[in-house]
mmCIF file of C-alpha atoms in Angstrom:
data_model
loop_
_atom_site.group_PDB
_atom_site.id
_atom_site.type_symbol
_atom_site.label_atom_id
_atom_site.label_comp_id
_atom_site.label_asym_id
_atom_site.label_seq_id
_atom_site.Cartn_x
_atom_site.Cartn_y
_atom_site.Cartn_z
ATOM 1 C CA MET A 130 -16.005 -2.307 -78.956
ATOM 2 C CA THR A 131 -12.409 -1.692 -77.894
ATOM 3 C CA SER A 132 -9.345 -3.849 -77.634
ATOM 4 C CA SER A 133 -8.571 -2.520 -74.177
ATOM 5 C CA SER A 134 -7.829 -5.260 -71.692
ATOM 6 C CA SER A 135 -9.571 -3.281 -68.946
ATOM 7 C CA SER A 136 -12.967 -1.673 -68.800
ATOM 8 C CA SER A 137 -11.987 0.549 -65.867
ATOM 9 C CA GLN A 138 -12.760 4.223 -66.194
ATOM 10 C CA LEU A 139 -10.081 6.786 -66.869
ATOM 11 C CA PRO A 140 -9.401 9.263 -64.059
ATOM 12 C CA ALA A 141 -12.055 11.957 -63.969
ATOM 13 C CA ASP A 142 -9.713 14.886 -63.313
ATOM 14 C CA ASN A 143 -9.394 15.991 -66.924
ATOM 15 C CA LYS A 144 -8.926 19.650 -67.854
ATOM 16 C CA VAL A 145 -8.694 21.670 -71.048
ATOM 17 C CA VAL A 146 -7.133 25.027 -71.899
ATOM 18 C CA MET A 147 -9.622 27.406 -73.514
ATOM 19 C CA PHE A 148 -8.967 30.494 -75.626
ATOM 20 C CA VAL A 149 -11.032 33.316 -74.151
ATOM 21 C CA LYS A 150 -9.543 36.635 -75.315
ATOM 22 C CA ARG A 151 -7.475 37.980 -78.195
ATOM 23 C CA PRO A 152 -4.525 40.099 -77.036
ATOM 24 C CA GLY A 153 -4.840 42.439 -80.008
ATOM 25 C CA GLU A 154 -2.553 42.331 -83.013
ATOM 26 C CA ASN A 155 -0.041 44.783 -81.545
ATOM 27 C CA ASN A 156 0.011 43.523 -77.963
ATOM 28 C CA PRO A 157 1.870 40.680 -76.279
ATOM 29 C CA PRO A 158 -0.179 37.708 -75.087
ATOM 30 C CA THR A 159 -1.166 37.563 -71.428
ATOM 31 C CA VAL A 160 -2.247 34.675 -69.242
ATOM 32 C CA ASP A 161 -5.831 35.982 -69.121
ATOM 33 C CA CYS A 162 -6.168 35.217 -72.831
ATOM 34 C CA PHE A 163 -6.622 31.635 -71.633
ATOM 35 C CA ASP A 164 -8.725 29.779 -69.124
ATOM 36 C CA VAL A 165 -8.271 26.251 -67.762
ATOM 37 C CA ILE A 166 -11.507 24.439 -67.009
ATOM 38 C CA PRO A 167 -12.418 20.943 -65.791
ATOM 39 C CA ILE A 168 -14.006 18.554 -68.296
ATOM 40 C CA ASP A 169 -15.031 14.925 -68.282
ATOM 41 C CA SER A 170 -12.491 12.396 -69.451
ATOM 42 C CA PRO A 171 -13.527 10.514 -72.595
ATOM 43 C CA SER A 172 -14.758 6.951 -72.193
ATOM 44 C CA GLU A 173 -14.757 3.860 -74.364
ATOM 45 C CA SER A 174 -18.246 4.741 -75.595
ATOM 46 C CA ASP A 175 -16.825 7.954 -77.106
ATOM 47 C CA ILE A 176 -14.539 6.232 -79.610
ATOM 48 C CA THR A 177 -15.206 4.392 -82.851
ATOM 49 C CA SER A 178 -13.504 1.144 -83.776
ATOM 50 C CA GLU A 179 -10.719 3.071 -85.543
ATOM 51 C CA GLN A 180 -10.097 5.629 -82.817
ATOM 52 C CA CYS A 181 -8.230 5.628 -79.537
ATOM 53 C CA ILE A 182 -7.987 7.609 -76.320
ATOM 54 C CA VAL A 183 -4.570 9.128 -75.657
ATOM 55 C CA ARG A 184 -3.193 10.284 -72.327
ATOM 56 C CA ILE A 185 -0.895 13.174 -73.143
ATOM 57 C CA LEU A 186 2.570 13.088 -71.587
ATOM 58 C CA PHE A 187 3.987 16.300 -73.079
ATOM 59 C CA LEU A 188 2.656 19.166 -75.190
ATOM 60 C CA SER A 189 4.789 21.415 -77.371
ATOM 61 C CA VAL A 190 4.630 25.194 -76.904
ATOM 62 C CA ASP A 191 5.511 27.081 -80.088
ATOM 63 C CA PRO A 192 5.825 30.736 -81.206
ATOM 64 C CA ALA A 193 3.607 30.053 -84.234
ATOM 65 C CA GLN A 194 0.671 29.816 -81.827
ATOM 66 C CA ARG A 195 0.907 33.572 -81.283
ATOM 67 C CA CYS A 196 -0.245 34.130 -84.879
ATOM 68 C CA ARG A 197 -3.322 32.028 -84.170
ATOM 69 C CA MET A 198 -4.417 34.441 -81.445
ATOM 70 C CA ASN A 199 -5.241 37.061 -84.087
ATOM 71 C CA THR A 200 -8.352 37.026 -86.255
ATOM 72 C CA SER A 201 -6.080 36.183 -89.199
ATOM 73 C CA THR A 202 -2.885 34.145 -88.904
ATOM 74 C CA GLY A 203 -1.291 35.581 -92.032
ATOM 75 C CA VAL A 204 -0.506 32.067 -93.274
ATOM 76 C CA ASP A 205 -2.567 29.504 -95.144
ATOM 77 C CA TYR A 206 -1.526 26.410 -93.169
ATOM 78 C CA LEU A 207 -2.787 27.492 -89.720
ATOM 79 C CA GLY A 208 -6.196 28.837 -88.798
ATOM 80 C CA PRO A 209 -6.921 31.298 -85.968
ATOM 81 C CA TYR A 210 -8.080 30.275 -82.526
ATOM 82 C CA GLU A 211 -11.767 30.924 -81.920
ATOM 83 C CA ILE A 212 -12.996 32.555 -78.709
ATOM 84 C CA GLY A 213 -14.516 29.964 -76.398
ATOM 85 C CA GLU A 214 -12.841 27.018 -78.122
ATOM 86 C CA PRO A 215 -10.058 24.725 -76.834
ATOM 87 C CA VAL A 216 -6.451 25.632 -77.539
ATOM 88 C CA ASP A 217 -4.488 23.185 -79.635
ATOM 89 C CA GLY A 218 -0.790 23.040 -80.381
ATOM 90 C CA MET A 219 1.576 21.844 -83.057
ATOM 91 C CA GLU A 220 2.749 18.633 -81.413
ATOM 92 C CA GLY A 221 2.414 16.272 -78.504
ATOM 93 C CA VAL A 222 3.407 12.847 -77.288
ATOM 94 C CA GLY A 223 1.260 10.444 -75.309
ATOM 95 C CA ILE A 224 0.255 6.923 -74.357
ATOM 96 C CA VAL A 225 -2.673 5.023 -75.841
ATOM 97 C CA GLU A 226 -5.091 4.271 -72.981
ATOM 98 C CA ARG A 227 -7.973 2.800 -75.004
ATOM 99 C CA ALA A 228 -7.911 1.489 -78.572
ATOM 100 C CA GLY A 229 -10.782 0.607 -80.881
ATOM 101 C CA SER A 230 -11.060 -2.926 -82.236
ATOM 102 C CA ALA A 231 -9.961 -1.832 -85.733
ATOM 103 C CA SER A 232 -7.272 0.566 -84.527
ATOM 104 C CA THR A 233 -3.731 0.182 -85.834
ATOM 105 C CA LEU A 234 -2.505 0.964 -82.298
ATOM 106 C CA GLN A 235 -2.574 -0.939 -79.025
ATOM 107 C CA VAL A 236 -3.031 0.093 -75.429
ATOM 108 C CA GLY A 237 0.324 1.166 -74.030
ATOM 109 C CA ASP A 238 1.779 2.379 -77.347
ATOM 110 C CA LEU A 239 3.839 5.570 -77.180
ATOM 111 C CA VAL A 240 2.541 7.860 -79.922
ATOM 112 C CA THR A 241 3.126 11.227 -81.531
ATOM 113 C CA GLY A 242 2.124 12.931 -84.757
ATOM 114 C CA CYS A 243 2.269 16.343 -86.392
ATOM 115 C CA ILE A 244 -0.435 15.627 -88.993
ATOM 116 C CA ARG A 245 -3.081 16.801 -86.533
ATOM 117 C CA LEU A 246 -3.132 19.539 -83.906
ATOM 118 C CA TRP A 247 -2.959 18.449 -80.258
ATOM 119 C CA THR A 248 -5.657 19.735 -77.940
ATOM 120 C CA TRP A 249 -4.240 21.145 -74.713
ATOM 121 C CA THR A 250 -5.856 18.610 -72.409
ATOM 122 C CA LYS A 251 -4.872 15.412 -70.602
ATOM 123 C CA TYR A 252 -7.048 12.783 -72.314
ATOM 124 C CA PHE A 253 -8.451 13.110 -75.818
ATOM 125 C CA VAL A 254 -9.989 11.079 -78.625
ATOM 126 C CA VAL A 255 -8.080 10.800 -81.908
ATOM 127 C CA ASP A 256 -8.174 8.829 -85.142
ATOM 128 C CA SER A 257 -5.483 6.147 -84.946
ATOM 129 C CA THR A 258 -4.308 7.002 -88.477
ATOM 130 C CA ASP A 259 -3.317 10.503 -87.302
ATOM 131 C CA LEU A 260 -0.754 9.050 -84.911
ATOM 132 C CA VAL A 261 2.605 7.338 -85.257
ATOM 133 C CA LYS A 262 3.904 4.731 -82.833
ATOM 134 C CA VAL A 263 7.344 5.544 -81.469
ATOM 135 C CA ASN A 264 9.934 3.021 -80.306
ATOM 136 C CA LEU A 265 12.064 4.951 -77.856
ATOM 137 C CA PRO A 266 15.189 3.641 -76.108
ATOM 138 C CA SER A 267 14.479 3.268 -72.393
ATOM 139 C CA THR A 268 17.261 5.695 -71.516
ATOM 140 C CA PHE A 269 15.408 8.634 -73.089
ATOM 141 C CA SER A 270 12.409 10.592 -71.831
ATOM 142 C CA PRO A 271 9.442 10.696 -74.239
ATOM 143 C CA SER A 272 9.903 14.464 -74.241
ATOM 144 C CA VAL A 273 12.871 14.152 -76.634
ATOM 145 C CA ILE A 274 10.383 13.224 -79.342
ATOM 146 C CA LEU A 275 9.367 16.895 -79.232
ATOM 147 C CA SER A 276 12.624 18.567 -78.182
ATOM 148 C CA CYS A 277 14.837 16.749 -80.692
ATOM 149 C CA ALA A 278 12.978 14.643 -83.255
ATOM 150 C CA GLY A 279 9.882 16.835 -83.563
ATOM 151 C CA LEU A 280 9.154 19.855 -85.708
ATOM 152 C CA SER A 281 11.910 21.955 -84.112
ATOM 153 C CA GLY A 282 14.589 19.422 -84.965
ATOM 154 C CA ILE A 283 13.181 18.678 -88.410
ATOM 155 C CA THR A 284 13.020 22.414 -89.139
ATOM 156 C CA ALA A 285 16.625 22.870 -88.050
ATOM 157 C CA LEU A 286 17.985 19.908 -90.005
ATOM 158 C CA LEU A 287 16.150 20.505 -93.271
ATOM 159 C CA GLY A 288 16.695 24.260 -93.069
ATOM 160 C CA ILE A 289 20.441 23.791 -92.740
ATOM 161 C CA ARG A 290 20.561 21.227 -95.542
ATOM 162 C CA LYS A 291 18.165 22.943 -97.945
ATOM 163 C CA LYS A 292 18.780 26.637 -97.400
ATOM 164 C CA ALA A 293 22.110 27.237 -95.655
ATOM 165 C CA LYS A 294 24.160 25.832 -98.560
ATOM 166 C CA ILE A 295 27.235 25.189 -96.435
ATOM 167 C CA ASP A 296 30.461 25.026 -98.450
ATOM 168 C CA ARG A 297 32.639 22.347 -96.857
ATOM 169 C CA THR A 298 35.626 23.315 -99.008
ATOM 170 C CA ARG A 299 36.307 26.505 -97.031
ATOM 171 C CA PRO A 300 35.740 27.978 -93.569
ATOM 172 C CA GLN A 301 32.129 29.052 -93.021
ATOM 173 C CA THR A 302 30.686 31.196 -90.226
ATOM 174 C CA ILE A 303 27.042 30.921 -89.208
ATOM 175 C CA VAL A 304 25.197 33.240 -86.848
ATOM 176 C CA VAL A 305 22.034 31.936 -85.167
ATOM 177 C CA SER A 306 19.546 34.308 -83.516
ATOM 178 C CA GLY A 307 17.148 32.957 -80.918
ATOM 179 C CA ALA A 308 19.991 30.510 -80.404
ATOM 180 C CA ALA A 309 18.996 29.241 -76.957
ATOM 181 C CA GLY A 310 15.564 28.140 -78.102
ATOM 182 C CA SER A 311 14.700 24.687 -79.361
ATOM 183 C CA CYS A 312 15.169 25.283 -83.070
ATOM 184 C CA GLY A 313 18.100 27.681 -82.813
ATOM 185 C CA SER A 314 20.157 25.505 -80.485
ATOM 186 C CA LEU A 315 19.731 22.548 -82.835
ATOM 187 C CA ALA A 316 20.420 24.618 -85.953
ATOM 188 C CA GLY A 317 23.796 25.672 -84.582
ATOM 189 C CA GLN A 318 24.796 22.133 -83.626
ATOM 190 C CA ILE A 319 23.644 20.706 -86.960
ATOM 191 C CA ALA A 320 25.501 23.433 -88.851
ATOM 192 C CA ARG A 321 28.690 22.233 -87.138
ATOM 193 C CA ILE A 322 28.027 18.629 -88.168
ATOM 194 C CA GLU A 323 27.272 19.733 -91.723
ATOM 195 C CA GLY A 324 30.544 21.638 -92.097
ATOM 196 C CA CYS A 325 30.421 25.118 -90.566
ATOM 197 C CA THR A 326 33.637 26.001 -88.785
ATOM 198 C CA THR A 327 32.455 28.897 -86.603
ATOM 199 C CA ILE A 328 29.103 28.916 -84.806
ATOM 200 C CA ILE A 329 27.961 32.137 -83.130
ATOM 201 C CA GLY A 330 24.715 32.370 -81.181
ATOM 202 C CA ILE A 331 22.667 35.416 -80.223
ATOM 203 C CA CYS A 332 20.396 35.240 -77.180
ATOM 204 C CA GLY A 333 18.984 37.363 -74.368
ATOM 205 C CA SER A 334 20.861 36.524 -71.176
ATOM 206 C CA ASP A 335 24.298 35.694 -69.846
ATOM 207 C CA GLU A 336 22.940 32.362 -68.583
ATOM 208 C CA LYS A 337 21.855 31.439 -72.108
ATOM 209 C CA CYS A 338 25.227 32.515 -73.510
ATOM 210 C CA LYS A 339 26.928 30.172 -71.068
ATOM 211 C CA VAL A 340 24.667 27.262 -72.070
ATOM 212 C CA LEU A 341 25.325 27.879 -75.767
ATOM 213 C CA LYS A 342 29.073 27.664 -75.301
ATOM 214 C CA GLU A 343 29.382 25.054 -72.557
ATOM 215 C CA GLU A 344 26.553 22.663 -73.454
ATOM 216 C CA PHE A 345 25.696 23.184 -77.119
ATOM 217 C CA GLY A 346 29.263 23.711 -78.344
ATOM 218 C CA PHE A 347 28.863 27.160 -79.906
ATOM 219 C CA ASP A 348 32.160 28.975 -80.422
ATOM 220 C CA ALA A 349 30.793 32.265 -79.111
ATOM 221 C CA ALA A 350 27.575 33.846 -77.872
ATOM 222 C CA ILE A 351 26.274 37.414 -77.840
ATOM 223 C CA ASN A 352 23.789 38.842 -75.343
ATOM 224 C CA TYR A 353 21.815 41.252 -77.529
ATOM 225 C CA LYS A 354 20.386 42.987 -74.454
ATOM 226 C CA THR A 355 23.774 44.093 -73.110
ATOM 227 C CA GLU A 356 26.145 43.968 -76.096
ATOM 228 C CA ILE A 357 26.373 45.718 -79.452
ATOM 229 C CA ILE A 358 25.905 42.920 -81.966
ATOM 230 C CA SER A 359 27.784 44.491 -84.876
ATOM 231 C CA GLY A 360 30.764 45.337 -82.671
ATOM 232 C CA ARG A 361 30.966 41.821 -81.263
ATOM 233 C CA LEU A 362 30.593 40.226 -84.695
ATOM 234 C CA ASP A 363 33.366 42.437 -86.010
ATOM 235 C CA ARG A 364 35.693 40.721 -83.541
ATOM 236 C CA LEU A 365 34.184 37.229 -83.531
ATOM 237 C CA ALA A 366 33.800 36.966 -87.325
ATOM 238 C CA PRO A 367 36.570 39.121 -88.820
ATOM 239 C CA ASP A 368 36.038 37.499 -92.219
ATOM 240 C CA GLY A 369 32.320 38.230 -92.160
ATOM 241 C CA VAL A 370 29.179 36.117 -91.802
ATOM 242 C CA ASP A 371 28.387 33.503 -94.454
ATOM 243 C CA ILE A 372 25.054 32.169 -93.140
ATOM 244 C CA TYR A 373 22.465 33.731 -90.870
ATOM 245 C CA TRP A 374 19.791 31.561 -89.268
ATOM 246 C CA ASP A 375 17.123 34.163 -88.562
ATOM 247 C CA ASN A 376 14.704 33.240 -85.773
ATOM 248 C CA VAL A 377 13.842 36.741 -84.597
ATOM 249 C CA GLY A 378 13.865 39.520 -87.212
ATOM 250 C CA GLY A 379 13.810 43.140 -86.070
ATOM 251 C CA ARG A 380 16.852 45.091 -84.896
ATOM 252 C CA VAL A 381 18.917 41.973 -84.164
ATOM 253 C CA SER A 382 18.643 40.797 -87.757
ATOM 254 C CA ASP A 383 19.378 44.245 -89.186
ATOM 255 C CA GLU A 384 22.658 44.312 -87.243
ATOM 256 C CA VAL A 385 23.679 40.812 -88.357
ATOM 257 C CA ILE A 386 22.923 41.576 -92.013
ATOM 258 C CA GLU A 387 25.313 44.560 -91.763
ATOM 259 C CA MET A 388 28.122 42.034 -91.197
ATOM 260 C CA MET A 389 27.220 39.543 -93.917
ATOM 261 C CA ASN A 390 29.478 38.685 -96.847
ATOM 262 C CA PRO A 391 28.657 38.996 -100.549
ATOM 263 C CA ASN A 392 26.679 35.974 -101.835
ATOM 264 C CA SER A 393 25.815 34.873 -98.294
ATOM 265 C CA ARG A 394 22.541 33.249 -97.204
ATOM 266 C CA ILE A 395 19.775 34.039 -94.722
ATOM 267 C CA VAL A 396 17.578 31.154 -93.599
ATOM 268 C CA LEU A 397 14.359 32.945 -92.671
ATOM 269 C CA CYS A 398 12.983 30.587 -90.040
ATOM 270 C CA GLY A 399 10.997 32.883 -87.735
ATOM 271 C CA GLN A 400 10.424 36.504 -86.752
ATOM 272 C CA ILE A 401 9.433 36.358 -83.099
ATOM 273 C CA ALA A 402 10.434 39.993 -82.568
ATOM 274 C CA VAL A 403 7.426 41.080 -84.633
ATOM 275 C CA TYR A 404 4.887 38.354 -83.777
ATOM 276 C CA ASN A 405 3.095 40.791 -81.447
ATOM 277 C CA THR A 406 2.521 43.298 -84.274
ATOM 278 C CA ASP A 407 0.219 43.513 -87.263
ATOM 279 C CA LEU A 408 3.120 43.488 -89.706
ATOM 280 C CA PRO A 409 2.877 40.945 -92.539
ATOM 281 C CA TYR A 410 5.071 37.846 -92.537
ATOM 282 C CA PRO A 411 7.840 38.104 -93.475
ATOM 283 C CA PRO A 412 7.844 41.713 -92.276
ATOM 284 C CA PRO A 413 9.268 44.527 -94.411
ATOM 285 C CA LEU A 414 12.904 45.477 -93.881
ATOM 286 C CA PRO A 415 14.382 48.961 -93.416
ATOM 287 C CA ASP A 416 15.512 50.551 -96.690
ATOM 288 C CA HIS A 417 19.176 50.391 -95.644
ATOM 289 C CA THR A 418 18.933 46.648 -94.986
ATOM 290 C CA VAL A 419 17.203 46.075 -98.319
ATOM 291 C CA GLN A 420 20.031 47.950 -100.029
ATOM 292 C CA ILE A 421 22.644 45.714 -98.361
ATOM 293 C CA LEU A 422 20.824 42.585 -99.529
ATOM 294 C CA LYS A 423 20.789 43.829 -103.109
ATOM 295 C CA GLU A 424 24.340 45.163 -103.223
ATOM 296 C CA ARG A 425 25.842 42.004 -101.697
ATOM 297 C CA ASN A 426 23.527 39.556 -103.472
ATOM 298 C CA ILE A 427 22.433 38.045 -100.170
ATOM 299 C CA GLU A 428 19.785 35.331 -100.470
ATOM 300 C CA ARG A 429 16.849 35.771 -98.072
ATOM 301 C CA GLU A 430 14.065 33.286 -98.609
ATOM 302 C CA ARG A 431 11.133 32.380 -96.407
ATOM 303 C CA TYR A 432 11.593 28.837 -95.170
ATOM 304 C CA LEU A 433 8.632 26.577 -94.372
ATOM 305 C CA VAL A 434 9.465 23.047 -93.245
ATOM 306 C CA LEU A 435 6.084 21.702 -94.393
ATOM 307 C CA THR A 436 7.394 22.118 -97.945
ATOM 308 C CA TYR A 437 9.521 19.036 -97.297
ATOM 309 C CA LYS A 438 6.934 16.623 -95.866
ATOM 310 C CA ASP A 439 8.332 13.732 -97.903
ATOM 311 C CA GLU A 440 11.733 14.104 -96.228
ATOM 312 C CA MET A 441 10.555 14.325 -92.616
ATOM 313 C CA ASP A 442 10.873 10.610 -91.813
ATOM 314 C CA GLU A 443 14.479 10.585 -92.984
ATOM 315 C CA ALA A 444 15.154 13.721 -90.949
ATOM 316 C CA ILE A 445 13.670 12.144 -87.805
ATOM 317 C CA ALA A 446 15.867 9.073 -88.290
ATOM 318 C CA GLN A 447 18.971 11.247 -88.661
ATOM 319 C CA LEU A 448 18.168 13.343 -85.591
ATOM 320 C CA SER A 449 17.509 10.211 -83.527
ATOM 321 C CA GLU A 450 20.828 8.729 -84.590
ATOM 322 C CA TRP A 451 22.752 11.888 -83.693
ATOM 323 C CA LEU A 452 21.000 12.105 -80.317
ATOM 324 C CA GLN A 453 21.902 8.519 -79.443
ATOM 325 C CA GLN A 454 25.488 9.148 -80.582
ATOM 326 C CA ASP A 455 25.596 12.244 -78.339
ATOM 327 C CA ARG A 456 26.440 14.411 -81.361
ATOM 328 C CA ILE A 457 23.557 16.762 -80.586
ATOM 329 C CA LYS A 458 22.206 17.798 -77.200
ATOM 330 C CA VAL A 459 18.846 19.166 -76.161
ATOM 331 C CA LYS A 460 17.545 21.096 -73.183
ATOM 332 C CA GLU A 461 13.960 21.405 -72.068
ATOM 333 C CA THR A 462 11.972 23.854 -69.975
ATOM 334 C CA ILE A 463 8.974 21.956 -68.585
ATOM 335 C CA TYR A 464 5.923 23.447 -66.886
ATOM 336 C CA ASP A 465 3.880 20.950 -64.870
ATOM 337 C CA GLY A 466 0.090 20.823 -64.970
ATOM 338 C CA LEU A 467 -2.384 22.259 -67.453
ATOM 339 C CA ALA A 468 -3.002 25.148 -65.052
ATOM 340 C CA SER A 469 0.531 26.318 -65.881
ATOM 341 C CA ALA A 470 -0.028 26.201 -69.660
ATOM 342 C CA PRO A 471 -0.957 29.899 -70.075
ATOM 343 C CA HIS A 472 2.170 30.891 -68.148
ATOM 344 C CA ALA A 473 4.292 28.524 -70.247
ATOM 345 C CA PHE A 474 3.101 30.176 -73.449
ATOM 346 C CA VAL A 475 3.569 33.742 -72.205
ATOM 347 C CA ASP A 476 7.001 32.920 -70.774
ATOM 348 C CA MET A 477 8.077 31.245 -74.026
ATOM 349 C CA MET A 478 7.126 34.373 -75.953
ATOM 350 C CA THR A 479 9.296 36.476 -73.629
ATOM 351 C CA GLY A 480 12.270 34.119 -73.878
ATOM 352 C CA LYS A 481 12.235 32.597 -70.407
ATOM 353 C CA ASN A 482 12.858 29.088 -71.740
ATOM 354 C CA ILE A 483 16.141 27.439 -72.615
ATOM 355 C CA GLY A 484 15.677 24.780 -75.254
ATOM 356 C CA LYS A 485 12.208 23.392 -75.898
ATOM 357 C CA MET A 486 9.261 24.742 -73.927
ATOM 358 C CA LEU A 487 6.963 21.877 -72.917
ATOM 359 C CA ILE A 488 3.868 21.318 -70.802
ATOM 360 C CA ARG A 489 3.507 18.117 -68.793
ATOM 361 C CA PRO A 490 -0.277 17.823 -68.227
#
């Protein structure tokens, strides 16, 4: 028995994204690794008294999903995708369409949740306890729950506060790689709020460089595809780099580390440059880079936001406050329709997004 005020059927045009082929550990993902097939929408008879049916408004597309395309993810908190099974992602936001009689939620509630993985579909059944109701100001799109107050924003905020160790008593320079993505763009803005005086972003196009400076308030931006990073940093950060927010790894990170000061810090957030390889995570560094870390006493620790689960609610509240005060800004790249989901993932992995990559089913 449900608490829904209507017994009308949900629209029948439901679809789901299936995982059909592994790209191989040393290959980039391609759209034919996925298939999008029609399925029946769930009905009231499919849910228990404590469950609900959610209509998904937005799905998050995240680099960590690339690891799940291999037979082993290399981490203990995410399992691999199985051939012939639905794809699920890290986050989503949706509307409750049907609610069981004992559900803590009501029809019409806006919900999210990162406790469970979100199936890439339009309508799905979920335990009400795995979801959180969101009260969103009417001036904001529900997508900001993912682009600002979701895992990307939480990762950026807690990473800056826990690992960057910003010293407000003196000028501090931070370099952010992958700076035009969701997490990187927020990390740079939050670093400014938390006390950094110079914010430098590294990204892969002139368009992204312009966005970093004109919309996200970075002091400077470097296009790693057309510029020599070490040469630009020599001019942009003549006193050296104090903090490096590392989203990419690889050659970009090796060049930044060359310019880092003694006793500086690296926040090891991601290594997207090597996600299409069979290297372990974090991947090994060149001998010369390892020598620099040792000689300059540079801290380089793997950072996993799930370590700070107890602080996530406070982080969400802080991010929401800053967003409403216009102290942080977000951008979103949205692909419409589940049929576009494979392209959204492949394009995100090749850096075609600015800000958060989302699917609107």
